[in-house]
PDB file of C-alpha atoms and ligand atoms in Angstrom:
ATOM      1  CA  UNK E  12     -28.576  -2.308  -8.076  1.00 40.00           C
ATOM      2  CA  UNK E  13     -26.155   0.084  -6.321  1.00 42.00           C
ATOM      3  CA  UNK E  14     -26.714   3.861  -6.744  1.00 46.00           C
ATOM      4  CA  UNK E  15     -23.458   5.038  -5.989  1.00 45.00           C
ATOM      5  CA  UNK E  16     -22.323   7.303  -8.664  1.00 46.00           C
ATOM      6  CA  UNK E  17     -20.769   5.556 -11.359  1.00 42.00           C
ATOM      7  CA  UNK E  18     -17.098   6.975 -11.076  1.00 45.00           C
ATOM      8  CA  UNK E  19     -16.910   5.660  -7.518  1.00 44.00           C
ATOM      9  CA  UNK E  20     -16.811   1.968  -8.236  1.00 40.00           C
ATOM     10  CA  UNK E  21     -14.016   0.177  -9.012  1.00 45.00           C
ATOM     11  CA  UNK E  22     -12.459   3.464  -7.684  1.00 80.00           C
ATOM     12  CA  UNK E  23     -10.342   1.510  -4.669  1.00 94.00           C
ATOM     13  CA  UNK E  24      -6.972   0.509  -5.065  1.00 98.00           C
ATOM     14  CA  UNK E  25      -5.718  -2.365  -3.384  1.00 98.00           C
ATOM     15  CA  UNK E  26      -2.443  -2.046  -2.019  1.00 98.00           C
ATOM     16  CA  UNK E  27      -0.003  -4.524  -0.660  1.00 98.00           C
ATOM     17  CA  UNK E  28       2.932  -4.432   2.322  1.00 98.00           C
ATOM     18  CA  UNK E  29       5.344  -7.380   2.141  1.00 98.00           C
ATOM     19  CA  UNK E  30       8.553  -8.554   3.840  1.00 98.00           C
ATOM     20  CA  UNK E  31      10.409 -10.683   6.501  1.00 96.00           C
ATOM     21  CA  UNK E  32      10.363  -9.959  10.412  1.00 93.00           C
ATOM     22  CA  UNK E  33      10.608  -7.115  12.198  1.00 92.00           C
ATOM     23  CA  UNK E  34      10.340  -4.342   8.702  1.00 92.00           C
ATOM     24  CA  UNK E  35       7.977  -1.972  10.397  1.00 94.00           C
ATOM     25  CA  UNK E  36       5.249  -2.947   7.689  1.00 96.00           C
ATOM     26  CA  UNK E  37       2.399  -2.291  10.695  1.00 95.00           C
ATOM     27  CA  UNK E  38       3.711   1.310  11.418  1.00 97.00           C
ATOM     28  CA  UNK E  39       4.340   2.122   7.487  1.00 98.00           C
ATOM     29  CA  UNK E  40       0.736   1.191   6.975  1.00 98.00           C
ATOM     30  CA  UNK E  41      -0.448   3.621   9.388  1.00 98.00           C
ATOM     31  CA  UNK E  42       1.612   6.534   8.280  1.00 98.00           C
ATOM     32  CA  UNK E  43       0.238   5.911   4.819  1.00 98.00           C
ATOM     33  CA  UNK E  44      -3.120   5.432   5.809  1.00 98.00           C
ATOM     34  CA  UNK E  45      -3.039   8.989   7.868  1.00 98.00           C
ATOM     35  CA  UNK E  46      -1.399  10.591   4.726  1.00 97.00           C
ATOM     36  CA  UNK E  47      -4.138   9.232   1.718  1.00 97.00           C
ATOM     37  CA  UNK E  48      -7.048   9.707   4.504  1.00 97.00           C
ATOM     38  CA  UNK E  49      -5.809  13.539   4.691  1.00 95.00           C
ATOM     39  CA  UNK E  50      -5.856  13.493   1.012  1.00 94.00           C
ATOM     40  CA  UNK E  51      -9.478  12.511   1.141  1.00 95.00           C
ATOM     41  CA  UNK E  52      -9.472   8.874   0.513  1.00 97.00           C
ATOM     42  CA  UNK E  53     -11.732   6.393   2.299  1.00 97.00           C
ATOM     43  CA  UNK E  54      -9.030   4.088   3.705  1.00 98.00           C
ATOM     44  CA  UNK E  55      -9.660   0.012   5.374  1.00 98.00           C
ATOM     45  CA  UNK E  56      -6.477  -1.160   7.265  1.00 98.00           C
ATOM     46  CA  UNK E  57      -6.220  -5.047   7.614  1.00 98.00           C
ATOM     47  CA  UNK E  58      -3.978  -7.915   7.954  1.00 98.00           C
ATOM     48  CA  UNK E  59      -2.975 -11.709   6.785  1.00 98.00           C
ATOM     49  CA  UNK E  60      -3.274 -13.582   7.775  1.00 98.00           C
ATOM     50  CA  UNK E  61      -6.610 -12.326   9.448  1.00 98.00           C
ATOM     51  CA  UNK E  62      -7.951  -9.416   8.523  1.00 98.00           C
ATOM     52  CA  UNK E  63     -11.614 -11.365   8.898  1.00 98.00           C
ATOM     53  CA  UNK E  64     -13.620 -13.416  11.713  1.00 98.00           C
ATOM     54  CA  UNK E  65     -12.812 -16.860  10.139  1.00 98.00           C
ATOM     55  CA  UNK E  66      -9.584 -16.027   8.952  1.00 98.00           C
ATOM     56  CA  UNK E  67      -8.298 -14.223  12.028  1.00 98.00           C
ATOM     57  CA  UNK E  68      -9.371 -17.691  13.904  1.00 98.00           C
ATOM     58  CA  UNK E  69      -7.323 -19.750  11.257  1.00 98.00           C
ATOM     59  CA  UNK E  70      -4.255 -16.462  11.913  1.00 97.00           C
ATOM     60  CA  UNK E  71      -4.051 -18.126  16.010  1.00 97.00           C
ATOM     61  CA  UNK E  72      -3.494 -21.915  14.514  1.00 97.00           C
ATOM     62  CA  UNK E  73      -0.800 -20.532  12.661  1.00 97.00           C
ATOM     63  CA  UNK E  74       1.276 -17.996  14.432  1.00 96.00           C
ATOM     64  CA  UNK E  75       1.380 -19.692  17.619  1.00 95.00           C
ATOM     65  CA  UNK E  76       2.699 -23.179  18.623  1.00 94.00           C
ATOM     66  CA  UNK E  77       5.217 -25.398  18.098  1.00 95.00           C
ATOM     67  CA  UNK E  78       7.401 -24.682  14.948  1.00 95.00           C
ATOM     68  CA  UNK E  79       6.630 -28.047  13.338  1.00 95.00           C
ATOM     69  CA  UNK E  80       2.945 -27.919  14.086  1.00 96.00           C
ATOM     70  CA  UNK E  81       1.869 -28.535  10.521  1.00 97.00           C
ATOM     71  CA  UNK E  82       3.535 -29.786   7.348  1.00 97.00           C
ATOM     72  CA  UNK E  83       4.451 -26.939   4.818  1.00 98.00           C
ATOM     73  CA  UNK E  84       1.391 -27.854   2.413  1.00 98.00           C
ATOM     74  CA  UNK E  85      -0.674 -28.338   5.389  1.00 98.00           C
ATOM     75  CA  UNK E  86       0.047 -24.645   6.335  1.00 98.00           C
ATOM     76  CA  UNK E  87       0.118 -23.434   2.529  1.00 98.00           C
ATOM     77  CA  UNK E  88      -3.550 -24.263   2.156  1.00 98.00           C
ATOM     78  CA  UNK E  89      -4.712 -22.608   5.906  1.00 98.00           C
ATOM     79  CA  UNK E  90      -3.175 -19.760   4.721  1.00 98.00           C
ATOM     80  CA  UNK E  91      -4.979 -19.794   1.169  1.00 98.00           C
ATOM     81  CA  UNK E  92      -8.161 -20.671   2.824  1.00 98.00           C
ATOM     82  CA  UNK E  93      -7.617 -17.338   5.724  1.00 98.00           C
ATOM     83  CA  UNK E  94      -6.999 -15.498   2.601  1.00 98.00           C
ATOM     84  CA  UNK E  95     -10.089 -16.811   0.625  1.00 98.00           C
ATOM     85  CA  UNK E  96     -12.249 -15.804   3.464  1.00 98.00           C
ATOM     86  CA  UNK E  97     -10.595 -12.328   3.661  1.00 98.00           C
ATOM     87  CA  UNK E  98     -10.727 -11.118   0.375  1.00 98.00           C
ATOM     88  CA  UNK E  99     -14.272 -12.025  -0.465  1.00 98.00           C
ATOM     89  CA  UNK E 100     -15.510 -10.498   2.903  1.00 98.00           C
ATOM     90  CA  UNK E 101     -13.387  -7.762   3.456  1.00 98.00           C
ATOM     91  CA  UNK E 102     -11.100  -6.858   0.682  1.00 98.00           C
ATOM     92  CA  UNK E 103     -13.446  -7.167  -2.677  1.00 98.00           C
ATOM     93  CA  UNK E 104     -16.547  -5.425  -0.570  1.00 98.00           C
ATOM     94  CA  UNK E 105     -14.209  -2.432   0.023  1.00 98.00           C
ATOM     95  CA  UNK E 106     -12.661  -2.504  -3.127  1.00 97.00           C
ATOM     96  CA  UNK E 107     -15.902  -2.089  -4.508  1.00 96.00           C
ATOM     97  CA  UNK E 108     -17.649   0.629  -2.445  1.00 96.00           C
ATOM     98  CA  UNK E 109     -14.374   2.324  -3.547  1.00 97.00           C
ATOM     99  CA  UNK E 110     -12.534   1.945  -0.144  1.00 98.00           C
ATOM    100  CA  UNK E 111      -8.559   2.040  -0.899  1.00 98.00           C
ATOM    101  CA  UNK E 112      -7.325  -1.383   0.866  1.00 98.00           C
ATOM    102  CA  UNK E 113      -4.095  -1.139   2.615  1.00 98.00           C
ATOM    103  CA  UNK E 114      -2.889  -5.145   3.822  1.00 98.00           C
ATOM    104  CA  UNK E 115      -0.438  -6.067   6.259  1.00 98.00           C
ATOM    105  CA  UNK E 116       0.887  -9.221   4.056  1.00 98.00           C
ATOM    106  CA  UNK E 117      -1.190 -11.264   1.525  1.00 98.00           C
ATOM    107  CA  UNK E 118      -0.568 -13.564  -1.614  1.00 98.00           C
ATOM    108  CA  UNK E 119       3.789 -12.821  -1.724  1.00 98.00           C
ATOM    109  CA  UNK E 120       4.139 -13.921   1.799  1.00 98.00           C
ATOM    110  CA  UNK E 121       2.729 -16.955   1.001  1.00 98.00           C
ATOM    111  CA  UNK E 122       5.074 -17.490  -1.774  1.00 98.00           C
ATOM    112  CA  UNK E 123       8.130 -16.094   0.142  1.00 98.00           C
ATOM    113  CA  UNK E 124       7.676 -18.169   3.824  1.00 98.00           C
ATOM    114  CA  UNK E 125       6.004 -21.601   2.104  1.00 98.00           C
ATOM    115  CA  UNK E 126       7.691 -21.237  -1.390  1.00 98.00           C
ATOM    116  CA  UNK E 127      10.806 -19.806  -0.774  1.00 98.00           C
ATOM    117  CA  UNK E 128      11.162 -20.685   2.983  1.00 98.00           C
ATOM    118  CA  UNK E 129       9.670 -23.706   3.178  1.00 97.00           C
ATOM    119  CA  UNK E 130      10.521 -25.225  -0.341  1.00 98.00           C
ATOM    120  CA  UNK E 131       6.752 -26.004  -0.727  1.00 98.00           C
ATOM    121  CA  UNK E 132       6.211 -26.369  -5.040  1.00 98.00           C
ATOM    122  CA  UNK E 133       5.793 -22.507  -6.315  1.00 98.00           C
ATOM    123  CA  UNK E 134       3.666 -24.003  -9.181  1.00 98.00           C
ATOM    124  CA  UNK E 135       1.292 -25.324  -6.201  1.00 98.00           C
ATOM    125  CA  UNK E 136       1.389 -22.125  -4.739  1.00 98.00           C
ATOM    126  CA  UNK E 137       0.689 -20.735  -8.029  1.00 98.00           C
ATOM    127  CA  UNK E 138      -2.603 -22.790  -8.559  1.00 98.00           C
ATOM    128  CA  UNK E 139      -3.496 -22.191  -4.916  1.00 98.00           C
ATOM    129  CA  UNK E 140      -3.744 -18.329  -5.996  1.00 98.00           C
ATOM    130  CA  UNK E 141      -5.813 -18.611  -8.892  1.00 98.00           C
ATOM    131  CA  UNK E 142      -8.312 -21.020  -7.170  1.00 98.00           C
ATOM    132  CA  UNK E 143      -8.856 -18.508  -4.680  1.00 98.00           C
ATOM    133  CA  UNK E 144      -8.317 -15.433  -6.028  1.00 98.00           C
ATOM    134  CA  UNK E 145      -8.288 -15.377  -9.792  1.00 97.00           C
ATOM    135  CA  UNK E 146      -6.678 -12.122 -11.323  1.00 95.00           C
ATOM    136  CA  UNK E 147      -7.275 -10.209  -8.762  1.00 97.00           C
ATOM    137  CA  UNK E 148      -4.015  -8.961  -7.519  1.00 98.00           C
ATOM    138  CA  UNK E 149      -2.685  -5.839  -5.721  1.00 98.00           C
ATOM    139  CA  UNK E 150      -2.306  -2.845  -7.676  1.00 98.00           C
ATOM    140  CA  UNK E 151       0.944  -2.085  -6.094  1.00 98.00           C
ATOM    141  CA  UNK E 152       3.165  -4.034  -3.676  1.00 98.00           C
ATOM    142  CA  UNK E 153       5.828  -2.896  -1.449  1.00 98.00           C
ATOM    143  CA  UNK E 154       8.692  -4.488   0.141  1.00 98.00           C
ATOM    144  CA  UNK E 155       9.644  -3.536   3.140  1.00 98.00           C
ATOM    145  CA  UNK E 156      13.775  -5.187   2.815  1.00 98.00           C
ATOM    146  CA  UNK E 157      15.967  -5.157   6.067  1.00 96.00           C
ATOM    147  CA  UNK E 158      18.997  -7.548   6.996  1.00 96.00           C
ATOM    148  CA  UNK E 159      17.750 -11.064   8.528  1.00 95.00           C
ATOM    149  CA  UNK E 160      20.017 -10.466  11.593  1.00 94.00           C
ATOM    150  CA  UNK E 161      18.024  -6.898  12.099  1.00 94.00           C
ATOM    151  CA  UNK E 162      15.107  -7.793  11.303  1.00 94.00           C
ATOM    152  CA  UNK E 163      14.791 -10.694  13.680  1.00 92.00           C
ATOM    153  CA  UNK E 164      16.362  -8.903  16.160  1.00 92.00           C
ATOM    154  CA  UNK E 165      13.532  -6.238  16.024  1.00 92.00           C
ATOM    155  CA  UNK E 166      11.158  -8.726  15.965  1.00 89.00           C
ATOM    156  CA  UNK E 167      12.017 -10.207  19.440  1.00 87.00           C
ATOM    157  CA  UNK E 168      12.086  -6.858  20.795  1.00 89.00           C
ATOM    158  CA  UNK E 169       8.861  -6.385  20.167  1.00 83.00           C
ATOM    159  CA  UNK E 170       7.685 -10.081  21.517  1.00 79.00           C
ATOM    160  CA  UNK E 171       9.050  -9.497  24.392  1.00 78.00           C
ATOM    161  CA  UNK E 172       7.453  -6.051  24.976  1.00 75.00           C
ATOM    162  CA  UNK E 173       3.634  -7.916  24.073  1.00 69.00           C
ATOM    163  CA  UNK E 174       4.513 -10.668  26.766  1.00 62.00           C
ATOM    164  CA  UNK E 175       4.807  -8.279  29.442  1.00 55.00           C
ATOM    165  CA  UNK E 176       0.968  -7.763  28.457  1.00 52.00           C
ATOM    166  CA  UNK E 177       0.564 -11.298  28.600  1.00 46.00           C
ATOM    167  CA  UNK E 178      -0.222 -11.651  25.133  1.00 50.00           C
ATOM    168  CA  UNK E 179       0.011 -15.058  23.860  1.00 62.00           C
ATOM    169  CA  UNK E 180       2.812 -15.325  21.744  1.00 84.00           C
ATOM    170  CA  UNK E 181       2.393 -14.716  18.256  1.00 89.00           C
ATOM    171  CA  UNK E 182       6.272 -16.187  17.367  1.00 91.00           C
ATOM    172  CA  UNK E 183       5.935 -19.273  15.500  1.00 94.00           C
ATOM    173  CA  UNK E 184       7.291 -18.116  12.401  1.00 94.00           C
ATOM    174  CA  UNK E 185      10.023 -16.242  14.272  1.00 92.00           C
ATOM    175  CA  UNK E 186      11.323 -19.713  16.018  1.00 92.00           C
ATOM    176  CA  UNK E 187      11.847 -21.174  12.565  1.00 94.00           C
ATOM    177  CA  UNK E 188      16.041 -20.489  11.936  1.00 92.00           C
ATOM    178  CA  UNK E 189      18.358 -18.206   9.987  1.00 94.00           C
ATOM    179  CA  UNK E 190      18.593 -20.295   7.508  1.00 96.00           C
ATOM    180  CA  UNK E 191      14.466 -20.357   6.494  1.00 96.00           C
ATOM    181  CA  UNK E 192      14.751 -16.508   7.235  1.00 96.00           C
ATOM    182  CA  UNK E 193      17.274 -16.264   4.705  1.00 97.00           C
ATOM    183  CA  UNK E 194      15.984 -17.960   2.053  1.00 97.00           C
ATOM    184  CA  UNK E 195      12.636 -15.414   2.313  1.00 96.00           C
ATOM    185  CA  UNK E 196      14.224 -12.774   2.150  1.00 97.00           C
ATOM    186  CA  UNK E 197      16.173 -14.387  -0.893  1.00 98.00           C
ATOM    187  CA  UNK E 198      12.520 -15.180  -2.172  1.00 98.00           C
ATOM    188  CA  UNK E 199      10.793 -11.517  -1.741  1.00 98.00           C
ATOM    189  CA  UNK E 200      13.888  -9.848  -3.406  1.00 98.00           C
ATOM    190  CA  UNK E 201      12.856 -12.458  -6.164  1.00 98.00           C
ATOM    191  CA  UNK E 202       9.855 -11.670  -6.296  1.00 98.00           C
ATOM    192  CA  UNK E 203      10.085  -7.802  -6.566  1.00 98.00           C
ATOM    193  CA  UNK E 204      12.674  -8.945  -9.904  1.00 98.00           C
ATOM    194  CA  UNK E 205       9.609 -11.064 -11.693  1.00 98.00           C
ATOM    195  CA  UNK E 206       7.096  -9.053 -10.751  1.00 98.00           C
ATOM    196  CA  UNK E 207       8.314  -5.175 -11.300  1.00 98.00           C
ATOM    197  CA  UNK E 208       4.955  -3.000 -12.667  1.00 97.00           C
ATOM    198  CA  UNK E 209       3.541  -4.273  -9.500  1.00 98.00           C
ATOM    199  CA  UNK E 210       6.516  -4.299  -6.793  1.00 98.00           C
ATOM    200  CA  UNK E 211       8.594  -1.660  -5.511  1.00 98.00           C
ATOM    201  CA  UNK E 212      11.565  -2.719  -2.855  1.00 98.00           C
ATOM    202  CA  UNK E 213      11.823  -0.346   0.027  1.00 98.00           C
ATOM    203  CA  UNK E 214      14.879   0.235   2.179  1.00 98.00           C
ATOM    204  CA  UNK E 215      13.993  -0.665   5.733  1.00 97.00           C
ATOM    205  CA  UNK E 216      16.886  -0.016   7.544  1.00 96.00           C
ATOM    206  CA  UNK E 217      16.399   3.699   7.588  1.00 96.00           C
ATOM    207  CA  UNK E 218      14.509   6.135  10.224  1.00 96.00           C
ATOM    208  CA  UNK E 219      10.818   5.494  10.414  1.00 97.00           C
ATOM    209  CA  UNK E 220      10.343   9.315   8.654  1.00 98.00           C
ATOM    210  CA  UNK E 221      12.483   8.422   5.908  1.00 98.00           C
ATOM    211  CA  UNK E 222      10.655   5.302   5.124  1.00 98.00           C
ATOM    212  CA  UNK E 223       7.074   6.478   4.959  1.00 98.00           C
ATOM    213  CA  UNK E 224       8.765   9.808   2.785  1.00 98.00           C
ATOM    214  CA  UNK E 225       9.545   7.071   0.250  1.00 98.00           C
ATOM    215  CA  UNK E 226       6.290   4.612   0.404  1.00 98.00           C
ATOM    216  CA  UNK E 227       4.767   8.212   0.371  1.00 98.00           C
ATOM    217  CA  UNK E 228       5.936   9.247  -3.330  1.00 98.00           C
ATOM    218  CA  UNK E 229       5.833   6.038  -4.512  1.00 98.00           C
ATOM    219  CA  UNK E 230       2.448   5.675  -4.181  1.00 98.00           C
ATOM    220  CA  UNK E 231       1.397   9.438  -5.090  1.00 97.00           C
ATOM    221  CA  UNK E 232       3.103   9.132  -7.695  1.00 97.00           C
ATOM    222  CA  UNK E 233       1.932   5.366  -9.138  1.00 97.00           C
ATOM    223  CA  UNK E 234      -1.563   6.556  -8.538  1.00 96.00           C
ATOM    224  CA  UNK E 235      -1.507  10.112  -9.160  1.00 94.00           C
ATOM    225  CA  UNK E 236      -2.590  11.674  -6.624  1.00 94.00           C
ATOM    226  CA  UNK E 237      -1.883  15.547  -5.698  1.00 84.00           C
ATOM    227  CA  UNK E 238       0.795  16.529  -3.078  1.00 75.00           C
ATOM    228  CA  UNK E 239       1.599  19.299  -1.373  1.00 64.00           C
ATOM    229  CA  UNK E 240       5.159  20.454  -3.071  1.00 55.00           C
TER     230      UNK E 240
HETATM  231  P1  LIG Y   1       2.729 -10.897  10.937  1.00 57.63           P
HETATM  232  O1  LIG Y   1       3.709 -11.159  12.040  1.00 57.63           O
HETATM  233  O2  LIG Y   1       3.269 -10.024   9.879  1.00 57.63           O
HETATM  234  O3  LIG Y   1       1.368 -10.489  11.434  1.00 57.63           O
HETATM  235  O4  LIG Y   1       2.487 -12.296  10.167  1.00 57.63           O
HETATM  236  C1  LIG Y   1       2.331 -13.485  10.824  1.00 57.63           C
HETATM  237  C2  LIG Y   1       3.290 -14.509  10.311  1.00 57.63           C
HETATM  238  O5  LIG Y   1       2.702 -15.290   9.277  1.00 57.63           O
HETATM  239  C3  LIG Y   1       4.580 -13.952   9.749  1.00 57.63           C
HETATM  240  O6  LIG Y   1       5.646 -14.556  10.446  1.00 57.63           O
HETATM  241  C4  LIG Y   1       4.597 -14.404   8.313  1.00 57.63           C
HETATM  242  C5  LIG Y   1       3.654 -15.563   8.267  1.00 57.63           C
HETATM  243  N1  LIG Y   1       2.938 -15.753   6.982  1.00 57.63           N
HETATM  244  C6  LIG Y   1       3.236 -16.846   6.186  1.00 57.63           C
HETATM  245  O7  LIG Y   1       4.088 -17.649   6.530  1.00 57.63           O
HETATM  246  N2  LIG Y   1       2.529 -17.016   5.020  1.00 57.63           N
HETATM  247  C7  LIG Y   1       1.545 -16.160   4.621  1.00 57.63           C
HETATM  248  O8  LIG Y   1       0.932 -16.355   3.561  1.00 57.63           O
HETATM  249  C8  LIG Y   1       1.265 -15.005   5.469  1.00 57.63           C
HETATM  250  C9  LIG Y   1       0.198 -14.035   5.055  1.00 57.63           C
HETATM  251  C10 LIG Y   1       1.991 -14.846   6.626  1.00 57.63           C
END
């Protein structure tokens, strides 16, 4: 039995950042983070795929490598399995102890890069989701939407500043052609149009301030939450 008041559980909301290369998703999820901490809310940060010990060891098999290194349903079910492991040790815990869960990626990204990108069946996909995650799904998802040429061209940029720290290179995905990069962006915008109580398309090529201003009210707004003006 848990003796947490009984207005705290179930209290977290579980929100989603989605989108191709190079968006500024990571930096967006700080800003917000900062801004609903300073509001008083108890805030995790994590990633997919990752985000957990087992799935941030399944994350290296598939970010790095040669581009062909698995077949697409091959890498559709490592990424439902890093994602099985993160949301029943990470994100549902939080959730629960009424932690507000802010993801880099999770369930669309799938859909986008194997569905969409890959041409893997959306139905599988589909099946793939419930299996592991039921009807759990993010209270609110934002798209972070930005040219393919731009976005991949800010995405190298900031490879090649992380191999100066001899990081390994975390570019599989980014080696994988316009033409695959095209068709996910084709599939998040998609997405956003089936899916629009729960997904809100953000303009990414903007200043970094005029972004998180946005993703700001959106989310005040969607979960009511008090600002300053
Ligand atoms: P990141 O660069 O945003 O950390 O994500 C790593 C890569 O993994 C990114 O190129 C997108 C890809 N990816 C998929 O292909 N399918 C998925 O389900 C997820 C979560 C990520």
């Amino acid at each position: 039995m848990s003796d947490a008041p009984a207005e705290k559980i179930n209290k977290g909301k579980f929100i989603s950042f989605e989108g191709g290369e190079g968006g500024g998703k990571t930096t967006q999820i700080k800003l917000l983070a900062e801004a609903l901490s300073s509001s008083g809310l108890d805030i995790l940060q994590t990633r997919e795929p990752g985000g957990a010990e087992g799935a941030e060891a399944i994350r290296a098999l598939l970010v790095e490598g040669d581009v062909d290194r698995w077949d697409p349903a091959t890498e559709t079910l490592l990424h439902f399995a890093a994602r099985r492991d993160h949301l029943t040790k990470i994100i549902l815990p939080a959730l629960k102890n009424g932690q507000w869960v802010l993801t880099d990626r999770f369930a669309d990204s799938t859909m986008a890069y194997q569905g969409y990108g890959h041409r893997v069946s959306k139905k599988a996909i589909h099946s793939l989701y419930q299996f592991v995650a039921g009807n759990k799904q993010p209270d609110l998802t934002l798209i972070l939407d930005l040219s393919t040429e731009e976005g991949l061209k800010r995405a190298e940029a900031r490879g090649a500043e992380k191999s100066s720290e001899a990081h390994q290179q975390e570019d599989r995905y980014e080696r994988m052609g316009m033409d695959f990069h095209e068709r996910l962006r084709e599939g998040f915008l998609d997405i956003a149009r089936k899916n629009r109580k729960r997904c809100v398309v953000v303009d990414a090529n903007r200043p970094i301030e005029d972004i998180h201003e946005d993703i700001r009210k959106i989310v005040f707004v969607k979960f009511g939450l008090a600002t300053d003006e």
